[in-house]
Coordinates of N, CA and C in Angstrom, one line a residue:
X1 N 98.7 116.4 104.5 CA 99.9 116.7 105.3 C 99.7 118.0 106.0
X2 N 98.8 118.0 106.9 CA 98.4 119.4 107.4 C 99.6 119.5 109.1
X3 N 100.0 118.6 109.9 CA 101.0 118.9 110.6 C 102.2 118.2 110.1
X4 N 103.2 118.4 110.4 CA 104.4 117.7 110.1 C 105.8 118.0 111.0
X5 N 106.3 117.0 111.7 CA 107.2 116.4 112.5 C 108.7 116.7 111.5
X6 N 109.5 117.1 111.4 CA 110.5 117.2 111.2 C 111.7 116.6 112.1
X7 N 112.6 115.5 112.3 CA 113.5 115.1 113.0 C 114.4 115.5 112.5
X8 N 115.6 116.8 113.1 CA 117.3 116.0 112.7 C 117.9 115.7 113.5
X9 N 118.9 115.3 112.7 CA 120.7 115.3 113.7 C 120.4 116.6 114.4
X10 N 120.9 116.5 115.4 CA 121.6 117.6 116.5 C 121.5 116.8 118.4
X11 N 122.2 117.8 119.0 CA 123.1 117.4 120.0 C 121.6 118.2 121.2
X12 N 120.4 118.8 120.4 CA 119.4 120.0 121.2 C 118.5 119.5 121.2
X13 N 118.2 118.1 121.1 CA 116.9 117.2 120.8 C 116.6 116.9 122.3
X14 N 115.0 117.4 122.5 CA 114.4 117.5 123.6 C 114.7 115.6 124.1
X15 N 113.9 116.0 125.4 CA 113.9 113.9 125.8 C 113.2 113.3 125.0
X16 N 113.1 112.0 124.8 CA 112.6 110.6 124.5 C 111.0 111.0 124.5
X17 N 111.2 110.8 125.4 CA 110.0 111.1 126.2 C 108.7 112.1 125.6
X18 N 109.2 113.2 125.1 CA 108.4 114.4 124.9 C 108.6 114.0 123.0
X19 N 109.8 113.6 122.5 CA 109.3 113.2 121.2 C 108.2 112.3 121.3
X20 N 108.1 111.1 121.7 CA 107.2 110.5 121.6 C 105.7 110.8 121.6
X21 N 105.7 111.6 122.7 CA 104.5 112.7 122.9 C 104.0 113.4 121.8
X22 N 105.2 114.3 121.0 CA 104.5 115.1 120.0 C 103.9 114.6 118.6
X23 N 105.4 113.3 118.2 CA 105.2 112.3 117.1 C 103.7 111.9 117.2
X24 N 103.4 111.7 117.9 CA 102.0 110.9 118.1 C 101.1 112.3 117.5
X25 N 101.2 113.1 117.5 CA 100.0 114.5 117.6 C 99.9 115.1 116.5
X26 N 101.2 114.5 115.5 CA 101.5 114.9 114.0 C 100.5 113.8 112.7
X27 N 100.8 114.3 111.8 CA 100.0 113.4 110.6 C 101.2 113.3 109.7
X28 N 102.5 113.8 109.5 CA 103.6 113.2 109.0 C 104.9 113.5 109.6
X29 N 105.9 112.2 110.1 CA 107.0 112.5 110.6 C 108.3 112.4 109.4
X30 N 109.2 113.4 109.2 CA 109.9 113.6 108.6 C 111.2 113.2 109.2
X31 N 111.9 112.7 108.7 CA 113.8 112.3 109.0 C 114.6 113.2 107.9
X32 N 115.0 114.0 108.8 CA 116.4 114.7 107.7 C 117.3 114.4 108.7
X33 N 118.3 113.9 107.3 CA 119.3 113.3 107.3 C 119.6 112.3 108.6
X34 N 120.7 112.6 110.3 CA 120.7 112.0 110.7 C 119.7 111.6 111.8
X35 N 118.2 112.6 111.7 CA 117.2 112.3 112.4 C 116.3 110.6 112.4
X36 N 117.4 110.4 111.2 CA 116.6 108.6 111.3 C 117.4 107.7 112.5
X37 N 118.7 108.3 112.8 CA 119.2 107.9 114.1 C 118.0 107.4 114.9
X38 N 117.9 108.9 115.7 CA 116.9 109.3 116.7 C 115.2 108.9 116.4
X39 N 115.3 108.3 115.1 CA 113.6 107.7 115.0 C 113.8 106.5 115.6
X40 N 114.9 105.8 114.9 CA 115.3 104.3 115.0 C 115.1 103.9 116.6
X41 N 116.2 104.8 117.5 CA 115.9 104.8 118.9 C 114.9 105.0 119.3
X42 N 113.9 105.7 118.9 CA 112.3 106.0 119.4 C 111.5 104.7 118.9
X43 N 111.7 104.0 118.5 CA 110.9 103.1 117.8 C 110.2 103.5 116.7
X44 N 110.0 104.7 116.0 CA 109.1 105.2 115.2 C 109.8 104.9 113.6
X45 N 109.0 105.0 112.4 CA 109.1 105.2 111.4 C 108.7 105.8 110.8
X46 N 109.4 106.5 109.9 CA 109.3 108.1 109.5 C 108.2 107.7 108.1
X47 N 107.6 108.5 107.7 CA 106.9 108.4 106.8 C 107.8 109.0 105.3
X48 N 109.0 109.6 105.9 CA 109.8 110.1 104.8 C 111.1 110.6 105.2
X49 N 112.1 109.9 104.3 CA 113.1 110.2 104.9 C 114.0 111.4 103.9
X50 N 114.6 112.3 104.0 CA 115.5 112.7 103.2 C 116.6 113.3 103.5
X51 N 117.7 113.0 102.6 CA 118.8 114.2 103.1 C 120.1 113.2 101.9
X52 N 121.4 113.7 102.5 CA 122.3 113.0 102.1 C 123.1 112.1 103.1
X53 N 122.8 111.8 103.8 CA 123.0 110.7 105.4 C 124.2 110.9 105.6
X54 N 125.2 111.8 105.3 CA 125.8 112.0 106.2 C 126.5 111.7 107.3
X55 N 125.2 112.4 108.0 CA 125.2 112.4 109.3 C 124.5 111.2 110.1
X56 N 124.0 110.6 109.7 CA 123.7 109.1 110.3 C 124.7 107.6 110.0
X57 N 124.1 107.2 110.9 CA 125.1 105.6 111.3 C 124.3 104.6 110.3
X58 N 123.2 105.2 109.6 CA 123.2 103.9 108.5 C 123.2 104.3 107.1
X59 N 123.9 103.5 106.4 CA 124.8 104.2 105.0 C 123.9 103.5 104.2
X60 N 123.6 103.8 102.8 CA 122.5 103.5 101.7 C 122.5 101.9 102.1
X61 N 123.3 101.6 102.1 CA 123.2 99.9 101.7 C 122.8 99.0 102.9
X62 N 122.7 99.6 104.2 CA 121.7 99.0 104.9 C 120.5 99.0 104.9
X63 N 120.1 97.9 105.5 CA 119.0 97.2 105.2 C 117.7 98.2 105.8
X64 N 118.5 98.5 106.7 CA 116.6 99.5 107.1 C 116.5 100.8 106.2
X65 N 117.6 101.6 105.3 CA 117.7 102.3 104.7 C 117.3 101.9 103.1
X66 N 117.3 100.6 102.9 CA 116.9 99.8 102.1 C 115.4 99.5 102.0
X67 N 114.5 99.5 102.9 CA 113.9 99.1 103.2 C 112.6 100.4 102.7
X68 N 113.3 101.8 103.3 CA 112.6 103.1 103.0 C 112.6 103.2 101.6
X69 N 113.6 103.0 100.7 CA 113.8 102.6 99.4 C 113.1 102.0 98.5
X70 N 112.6 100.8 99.0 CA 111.8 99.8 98.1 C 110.4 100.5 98.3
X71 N 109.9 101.1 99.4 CA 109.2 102.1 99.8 C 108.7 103.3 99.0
X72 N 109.7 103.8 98.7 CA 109.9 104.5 97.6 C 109.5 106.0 98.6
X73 N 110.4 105.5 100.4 CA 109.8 107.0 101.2 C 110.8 107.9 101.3
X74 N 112.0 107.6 100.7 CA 113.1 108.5 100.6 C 113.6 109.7 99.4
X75 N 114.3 110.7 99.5 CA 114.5 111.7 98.9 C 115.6 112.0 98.8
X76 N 117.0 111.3 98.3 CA 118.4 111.4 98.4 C 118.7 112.9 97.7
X77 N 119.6 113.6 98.3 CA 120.8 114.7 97.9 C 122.2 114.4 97.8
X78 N 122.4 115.1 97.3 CA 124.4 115.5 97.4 C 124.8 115.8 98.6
X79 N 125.6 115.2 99.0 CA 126.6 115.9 99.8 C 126.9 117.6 100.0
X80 N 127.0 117.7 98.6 CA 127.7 118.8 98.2 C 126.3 119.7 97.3
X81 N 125.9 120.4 98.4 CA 124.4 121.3 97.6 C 124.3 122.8 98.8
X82 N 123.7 123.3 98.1 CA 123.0 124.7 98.6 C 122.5 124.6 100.0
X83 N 122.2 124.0 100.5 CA 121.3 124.1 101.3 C 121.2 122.8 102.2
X84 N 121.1 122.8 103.9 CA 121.2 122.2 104.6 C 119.9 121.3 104.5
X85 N 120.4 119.7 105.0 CA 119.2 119.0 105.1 C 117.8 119.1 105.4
X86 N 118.0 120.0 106.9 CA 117.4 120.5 107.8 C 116.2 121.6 106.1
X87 N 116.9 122.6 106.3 CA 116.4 123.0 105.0 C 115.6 122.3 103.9
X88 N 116.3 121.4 103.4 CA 115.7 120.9 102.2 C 113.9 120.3 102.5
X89 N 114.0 120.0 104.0 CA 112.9 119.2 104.8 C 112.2 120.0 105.1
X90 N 112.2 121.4 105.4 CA 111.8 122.2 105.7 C 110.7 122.9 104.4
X91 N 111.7 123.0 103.1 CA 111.1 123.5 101.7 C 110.4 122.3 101.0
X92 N 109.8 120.7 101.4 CA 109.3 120.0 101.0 C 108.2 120.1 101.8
X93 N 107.9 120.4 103.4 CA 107.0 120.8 103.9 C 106.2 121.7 103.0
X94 N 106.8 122.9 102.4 CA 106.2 124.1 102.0 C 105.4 123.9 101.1
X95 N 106.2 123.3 100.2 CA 105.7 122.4 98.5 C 104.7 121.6 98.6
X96 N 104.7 120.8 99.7 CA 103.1 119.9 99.8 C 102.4 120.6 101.2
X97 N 102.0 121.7 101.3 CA 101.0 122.4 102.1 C 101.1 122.0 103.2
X98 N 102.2 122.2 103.8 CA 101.8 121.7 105.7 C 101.5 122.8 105.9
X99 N 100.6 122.8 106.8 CA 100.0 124.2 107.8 C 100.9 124.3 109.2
X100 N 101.3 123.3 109.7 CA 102.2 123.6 110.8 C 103.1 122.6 111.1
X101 N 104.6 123.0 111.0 CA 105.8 122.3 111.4 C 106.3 122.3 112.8
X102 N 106.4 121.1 112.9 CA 107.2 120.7 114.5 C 108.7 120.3 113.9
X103 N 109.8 121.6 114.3 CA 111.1 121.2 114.0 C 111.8 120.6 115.3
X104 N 112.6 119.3 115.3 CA 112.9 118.7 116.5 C 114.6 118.7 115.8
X105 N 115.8 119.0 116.7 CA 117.2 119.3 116.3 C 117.7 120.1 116.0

């Protein structure tokens, strides 16, 4: 895991366009929380998803969220914790040695 793509929710997400550009240039794309939105729309699939979804339009019991699940590529939290999604994705980077983060959101 030497680069790593971070996706979130946010309203500051470059174009289409230029994600798709960088995703490609990474060796793991990350989804916190409602960044799985914005993968789904890109066509991409995240190699890991985590957060407490929130902030996304698909809730545990769908099927594509289901699917990262059986996967065993997801990393559920509380609602109610310390520390922003954004964050928590950020400090699992750190834990498994990325050398360089691309934060998108």
């Amino acid at each position: 895991m030497k680069c790593v793509a971070i996706i979130a929710a946010g309203e500051s997400l470059p174009s289409d366009e230029f994600l798709r550009e960088k995703l490609v240039e990474v060796d793991t794309v990350l989804s916190a929380d409602g960044g799985l939105d914005v993968l789904v729309r890109l066509g991409i699939k995240a190699d890991l998803l985590l957060g407490d979804f929130d902030s996304s339009r698909f809730s545990f019991s769908d099927p594509l969220l289901q699917d990262y699940v059986r996967e065993k590529k997801v990393l559920f939290y509380p609602v109610r914790k310390d520390a922003t999604d954004t964050e928590l994705a950020l400090s699992y980077c750190a834990e498994h040695g990325a050398e360089y983060v691309l934060l998108f959101g």
